[in-house]
Structure formats: C-alpha cells, structure tokens
C-alpha cells in the first residue's frame, strides 16, 4: 500500500513558526514521524510539501493510479481552496484531512474546511499523532 502525505503552506516552517501552537519539532521530524508510522503499518510513505496551491493540485492529480491513499494538511488552503477540494474529488483516492492544531478552538475562519466534504476522515488537535491516526485510518479502510 502506498500513501502520499501532502503538507501545505508554511508547514516547512515548523519548529520556527508559532511554536506555542505548532510545537518545537521541525518539518524534517514530521517527515520522519510519517515514515515511521508508515513502516509500523507496512505502508510506503511519500511526503510532499508546497507553499503553492497549484503545485498541490498537480501533486494530487499525479497521485491518480499511483497511490492508494492521501493524507493532507492543506494548512491555510484548507479554508480557501475549492481547487484542492476539486482535485481530491477528481482522483477519488481515499483522503484524510489532518491539522496539527485544534482548528475548532481558534479563529472563526479556521472552522471552515473546503476539503472536508471530500475526505473520509479528519483528525485535528493531535499534533504529529494526527498523521499516524490518518495513516492507520487509511490502512483500516
Ligand atoms: C493548520 C491549521 C491552519 O488553520 C493553518 O493555516 C496552518 C496549519 C494546522 O496544522 O493546524 O497553517 O493546518
């Protein structure tokens, strides 16, 4: 089984950005965490990060016929991107939405997720663990 993990804008700044919200571990640590969670579940993990909406859409399209599942933290694009929603719907690959922080307990605009309706599950507020939960959810399905 192959899972693509996509992280959106500013997640490459983990460990530097708003440590009180996102923690002190950096993006490299997140990649290693996902690879370990994949290995523990017999899954091949590929991680991709981009600050650009179109690159994320391209990556989702390229996943068609290649990956069995997608874990996505679209970051700020969660709250704005119809293009990412449409890409997930277009490829019909089971997709799980993840957020490090508890988006429901922050600003009002973070409660809105454009991608959620196309996702089979959502995990938020669990930090890195949410990615493991997402990988395990896809394995279960
Ligand atoms: C985030 C939450 C988003 O609202 C924010 O724009 C991010 C990260 C999270 O992982 O908690 O960049 O997706």
PDB file of C-alpha atoms and ligand atoms in Angstrom:
ATOM      1  CA  UNK A   1       0.000   0.000   0.000  1.00  0.00           C
ATOM      2  CA  UNK A   2       1.258   3.470  -0.918  1.00  0.00           C
ATOM      3  CA  UNK A   3       0.219   6.676   0.850  1.00  0.00           C
ATOM      4  CA  UNK A   4       1.042  10.229  -0.191  1.00  0.00           C
ATOM      5  CA  UNK A   5       1.341  12.747   2.657  1.00  0.00           C
ATOM      6  CA  UNK A   6       0.813  16.333   1.498  1.00  0.00           C
ATOM      7  CA  UNK A   7       1.599  19.372   3.628  1.00  0.00           C
ATOM      8  CA  UNK A   8       0.611  22.856   2.561  1.00  0.00           C
ATOM      9  CA  UNK A   9       2.000  26.352   3.039  1.00  0.00           C
ATOM     10  CA  UNK A  10       4.225  27.287   5.972  1.00  0.00           C
ATOM     11  CA  UNK A  11       4.440  23.740   7.298  1.00  0.00           C
ATOM     12  CA  UNK A  12       8.078  23.795   6.125  1.00  0.00           C
ATOM     13  CA  UNK A  13       8.465  26.418   8.890  1.00  0.00           C
ATOM     14  CA  UNK A  14       7.561  24.002  11.681  1.00  0.00           C
ATOM     15  CA  UNK A  15       9.872  24.444  14.650  1.00  0.00           C
ATOM     16  CA  UNK A  16      10.166  28.159  13.840  1.00  0.00           C
ATOM     17  CA  UNK A  17       6.566  29.323  13.346  1.00  0.00           C
ATOM     18  CA  UNK A  18       4.209  29.869  16.290  1.00  0.00           C
ATOM     19  CA  UNK A  19       5.793  27.215  18.495  1.00  0.00           C
ATOM     20  CA  UNK A  20       3.063  27.666  21.103  1.00  0.00           C
ATOM     21  CA  UNK A  21       0.558  26.371  18.528  1.00  0.00           C
ATOM     22  CA  UNK A  22       2.565  24.023  16.301  1.00  0.00           C
ATOM     23  CA  UNK A  23       5.278  22.804  18.692  1.00  0.00           C
ATOM     24  CA  UNK A  24       9.062  22.827  18.509  1.00  0.00           C
ATOM     25  CA  UNK A  25       9.670  19.915  16.128  1.00  0.00           C
ATOM     26  CA  UNK A  26      10.606  20.791  12.554  1.00  0.00           C
ATOM     27  CA  UNK A  27       9.271  19.579   9.170  1.00  0.00           C
ATOM     28  CA  UNK A  28      12.071  17.005   8.841  1.00  0.00           C
ATOM     29  CA  UNK A  29      10.921  15.474  12.138  1.00  0.00           C
ATOM     30  CA  UNK A  30       7.365  15.326  10.764  1.00  0.00           C
ATOM     31  CA  UNK A  31       8.563  13.506   7.640  1.00  0.00           C
ATOM     32  CA  UNK A  32      10.490  11.004   9.785  1.00  0.00           C
ATOM     33  CA  UNK A  33       7.427  10.571  12.017  1.00  0.00           C
ATOM     34  CA  UNK A  34       5.199   9.797   8.997  1.00  0.00           C
ATOM     35  CA  UNK A  35       7.757   7.381   7.511  1.00  0.00           C
ATOM     36  CA  UNK A  36       7.943   5.528  10.860  1.00  0.00           C
ATOM     37  CA  UNK A  37       4.130   5.434  11.164  1.00  0.00           C
ATOM     38  CA  UNK A  38       4.026   4.020   7.632  1.00  0.00           C
ATOM     39  CA  UNK A  39       6.710   1.402   8.341  1.00  0.00           C
ATOM     40  CA  UNK A  40       4.863   0.331  11.514  1.00  0.00           C
ATOM     41  CA  UNK A  41       1.779  -0.301   9.371  1.00  0.00           C
ATOM     42  CA  UNK A  42       3.503  -1.855   6.361  1.00  0.00           C
ATOM     43  CA  UNK A  43       2.823   1.200   4.209  1.00  0.00           C
ATOM     44  CA  UNK A  44       5.144   3.004   1.812  1.00  0.00           C
ATOM     45  CA  UNK A  45       5.025   6.734   2.579  1.00  0.00           C
ATOM     46  CA  UNK A  46       5.927   9.626   0.273  1.00  0.00           C
ATOM     47  CA  UNK A  47       5.939  13.122   1.762  1.00  0.00           C
ATOM     48  CA  UNK A  48       5.419  16.312  -0.251  1.00  0.00           C
ATOM     49  CA  UNK A  49       5.303  19.907   0.950  1.00  0.00           C
ATOM     50  CA  UNK A  50       4.498  23.022  -1.045  1.00  0.00           C
ATOM     51  CA  UNK A  51       3.617  26.635  -0.406  1.00  0.00           C
ATOM     52  CA  UNK A  52       1.797  26.793  -3.764  1.00  0.00           C
ATOM     53  CA  UNK A  53      -1.822  25.837  -4.342  1.00  0.00           C
ATOM     54  CA  UNK A  54      -1.269  24.809  -7.979  1.00  0.00           C
ATOM     55  CA  UNK A  55       1.639  22.534  -7.042  1.00  0.00           C
ATOM     56  CA  UNK A  56      -0.584  20.780  -4.516  1.00  0.00           C
ATOM     57  CA  UNK A  57      -3.306  20.354  -7.172  1.00  0.00           C
ATOM     58  CA  UNK A  58      -0.667  18.963  -9.591  1.00  0.00           C
ATOM     59  CA  UNK A  59       0.581  16.508  -6.951  1.00  0.00           C
ATOM     60  CA  UNK A  60      -2.948  15.253  -6.212  1.00  0.00           C
ATOM     61  CA  UNK A  61      -3.582  14.745  -9.952  1.00  0.00           C
ATOM     62  CA  UNK A  62      -0.265  12.894 -10.323  1.00  0.00           C
ATOM     63  CA  UNK A  63      -1.310  10.591  -7.443  1.00  0.00           C
ATOM     64  CA  UNK A  64      -4.069   9.112  -9.627  1.00  0.00           C
ATOM     65  CA  UNK A  65      -3.328   5.446 -10.306  1.00  0.00           C
ATOM     66  CA  UNK A  66      -0.170   5.606  -8.166  1.00  0.00           C
ATOM     67  CA  UNK A  67      -1.259   5.997  -4.527  1.00  0.00           C
ATOM     68  CA  UNK A  68      -3.904   4.119  -2.532  1.00  0.00           C
ATOM     69  CA  UNK A  69      -4.479   6.932  -0.069  1.00  0.00           C
ATOM     70  CA  UNK A  70      -3.689  10.577   0.635  1.00  0.00           C
ATOM     71  CA  UNK A  71      -3.109  12.272   3.972  1.00  0.00           C
ATOM     72  CA  UNK A  72      -3.390  16.024   3.540  1.00  0.00           C
ATOM     73  CA  UNK A  73      -2.816  19.009   5.771  1.00  0.00           C
ATOM     74  CA  UNK A  74      -3.685  21.790   3.339  1.00  0.00           C
ATOM     75  CA  UNK A  75      -2.767  24.361   6.043  1.00  0.00           C
ATOM     76  CA  UNK A  76      -4.183  27.810   5.155  1.00  0.00           C
ATOM     77  CA  UNK A  77      -5.597  26.456   1.858  1.00  0.00           C
ATOM     78  CA  UNK A  78      -7.977  24.359   3.962  1.00  0.00           C
ATOM     79  CA  UNK A  79     -10.020  27.479   4.498  1.00  0.00           C
ATOM     80  CA  UNK A  80      -9.934  28.843   0.944  1.00  0.00           C
ATOM     81  CA  UNK A  81      -9.250  26.246  -1.732  1.00  0.00           C
ATOM     82  CA  UNK A  82     -12.000  24.963  -3.991  1.00  0.00           C
ATOM     83  CA  UNK A  83      -9.200  23.854  -6.358  1.00  0.00           C
ATOM     84  CA  UNK A  84      -7.766  21.401  -3.816  1.00  0.00           C
ATOM     85  CA  UNK A  85     -11.278  20.153  -2.972  1.00  0.00           C
ATOM     86  CA  UNK A  86     -11.974  19.549  -6.668  1.00  0.00           C
ATOM     87  CA  UNK A  87      -8.618  17.775  -7.168  1.00  0.00           C
ATOM     88  CA  UNK A  88      -9.360  15.351  -4.313  1.00  0.00           C
ATOM     89  CA  UNK A  89     -12.804  14.671  -5.803  1.00  0.00           C
ATOM     90  CA  UNK A  90     -11.322  14.274  -9.289  1.00  0.00           C
ATOM     91  CA  UNK A  91      -8.908  11.478  -8.380  1.00  0.00           C
ATOM     92  CA  UNK A  92     -11.300   9.671  -5.957  1.00  0.00           C
ATOM     93  CA  UNK A  93      -8.375   8.496  -3.821  1.00  0.00           C
ATOM     94  CA  UNK A  94      -9.418   7.965  -0.175  1.00  0.00           C
ATOM     95  CA  UNK A  95      -8.135  11.084   1.580  1.00  0.00           C
ATOM     96  CA  UNK A  96      -7.835  12.022   5.250  1.00  0.00           C
ATOM     97  CA  UNK A  97      -7.578  15.652   6.391  1.00  0.00           C
ATOM     98  CA  UNK A  98      -5.154  16.445   9.230  1.00  0.00           C
ATOM     99  CA  UNK A  99      -4.350  19.564  11.247  1.00  0.00           C
ATOM    100  CA  UNK A 100      -1.741  19.831  13.962  1.00  0.00           C
ATOM    101  CA  UNK A 101      -3.752  22.359  15.946  1.00  0.00           C
ATOM    102  CA  UNK A 102      -7.343  22.280  17.118  1.00  0.00           C
ATOM    103  CA  UNK A 103      -8.802  24.401  14.331  1.00  0.00           C
ATOM    104  CA  UNK A 104     -12.199  24.469  16.055  1.00  0.00           C
ATOM    105  CA  UNK A 105     -10.812  26.364  19.027  1.00  0.00           C
ATOM    106  CA  UNK A 106      -9.074  29.109  17.084  1.00  0.00           C
ATOM    107  CA  UNK A 107     -10.335  31.936  14.830  1.00  0.00           C
ATOM    108  CA  UNK A 108     -13.788  31.533  13.243  1.00  0.00           C
ATOM    109  CA  UNK A 109     -12.337  31.280   9.713  1.00  0.00           C
ATOM    110  CA  UNK A 110     -10.346  28.176  10.700  1.00  0.00           C
ATOM    111  CA  UNK A 111     -13.586  26.310  11.445  1.00  0.00           C
ATOM    112  CA  UNK A 112     -14.359  26.302   7.725  1.00  0.00           C
ATOM    113  CA  UNK A 113     -12.784  23.493   5.705  1.00  0.00           C
ATOM    114  CA  UNK A 114     -13.323  23.394   1.958  1.00  0.00           C
ATOM    115  CA  UNK A 115     -11.689  19.970   1.639  1.00  0.00           C
ATOM    116  CA  UNK A 116     -13.533  18.159   4.449  1.00  0.00           C
ATOM    117  CA  UNK A 117     -16.536  17.094   2.371  1.00  0.00           C
ATOM    118  CA  UNK A 118     -14.209  15.115   0.063  1.00  0.00           C
ATOM    119  CA  UNK A 119     -12.328  13.412   2.909  1.00  0.00           C
ATOM    120  CA  UNK A 120     -13.134  10.080   4.571  1.00  0.00           C
ATOM    121  CA  UNK A 121     -11.999  11.359   7.996  1.00  0.00           C
ATOM    122  CA  UNK A 122     -10.465  14.381   9.713  1.00  0.00           C
ATOM    123  CA  UNK A 123      -8.061  14.484  12.669  1.00  0.00           C
ATOM    124  CA  UNK A 124      -7.149  17.795  14.291  1.00  0.00           C
ATOM    125  CA  UNK A 125      -5.574  18.891  17.533  1.00  0.00           C
ATOM    126  CA  UNK A 126      -3.363  15.816  17.991  1.00  0.00           C
ATOM    127  CA  UNK A 127      -0.078  17.297  16.719  1.00  0.00           C
ATOM    128  CA  UNK A 128       2.093  14.805  14.810  1.00  0.00           C
ATOM    129  CA  UNK A 129      -0.048  11.932  16.145  1.00  0.00           C
ATOM    130  CA  UNK A 130      -2.881  13.036  13.849  1.00  0.00           C
ATOM    131  CA  UNK A 131      -0.800  11.927  10.865  1.00  0.00           C
ATOM    132  CA  UNK A 132      -0.356   8.447  12.359  1.00  0.00           C
ATOM    133  CA  UNK A 133      -4.083   8.281  13.052  1.00  0.00           C
ATOM    134  CA  UNK A 134      -4.751   9.278   9.432  1.00  0.00           C
ATOM    135  CA  UNK A 135      -2.374   6.623   8.053  1.00  0.00           C
ATOM    136  CA  UNK A 136      -3.986   3.964  10.285  1.00  0.00           C
ATOM    137  CA  UNK A 137      -7.453   5.087   9.196  1.00  0.00           C
ATOM    138  CA  UNK A 138      -6.490   4.603   5.534  1.00  0.00           C
ATOM    139  CA  UNK A 139      -4.986   1.173   6.278  1.00  0.00           C
ATOM    140  CA  UNK A 140      -8.226   0.165   8.047  1.00  0.00           C
ATOM    141  CA  UNK A 141     -10.309   1.260   5.075  1.00  0.00           C
TER     142      UNK A 141
HETATM  143  C1  LIG B   1      -3.046  24.048  10.235  1.00  0.00           C
HETATM  144  C2  LIG B   1      -4.185  24.974  10.665  1.00  0.00           C
HETATM  145  C3  LIG B   1      -4.434  26.039   9.608  1.00  0.00           C
HETATM  146  O1  LIG B   1      -5.506  26.889  10.014  1.00  0.00           O
HETATM  147  C4  LIG B   1      -3.190  26.885   9.425  1.00  0.00           C
HETATM  148  O2  LIG B   1      -3.392  27.829   8.394  1.00  0.00           O
HETATM  149  C5  LIG B   1      -1.958  26.088   9.196  1.00  0.00           C
HETATM  150  C6  LIG B   1      -1.783  24.820   9.897  1.00  0.00           C
HETATM  151  C7  LIG B   1      -2.691  23.022  11.333  1.00  0.00           C
HETATM  152  O3  LIG B   1      -1.983  22.070  11.017  1.00  0.00           O
HETATM  153  O4  LIG B   1      -3.089  23.179  12.489  1.00  0.00           O
HETATM  154  O5  LIG B   1      -1.048  26.523   8.504  1.00  0.00           O
HETATM  155  O6  LIG B   1      -3.478  23.320   9.097  1.00  0.00           O
END
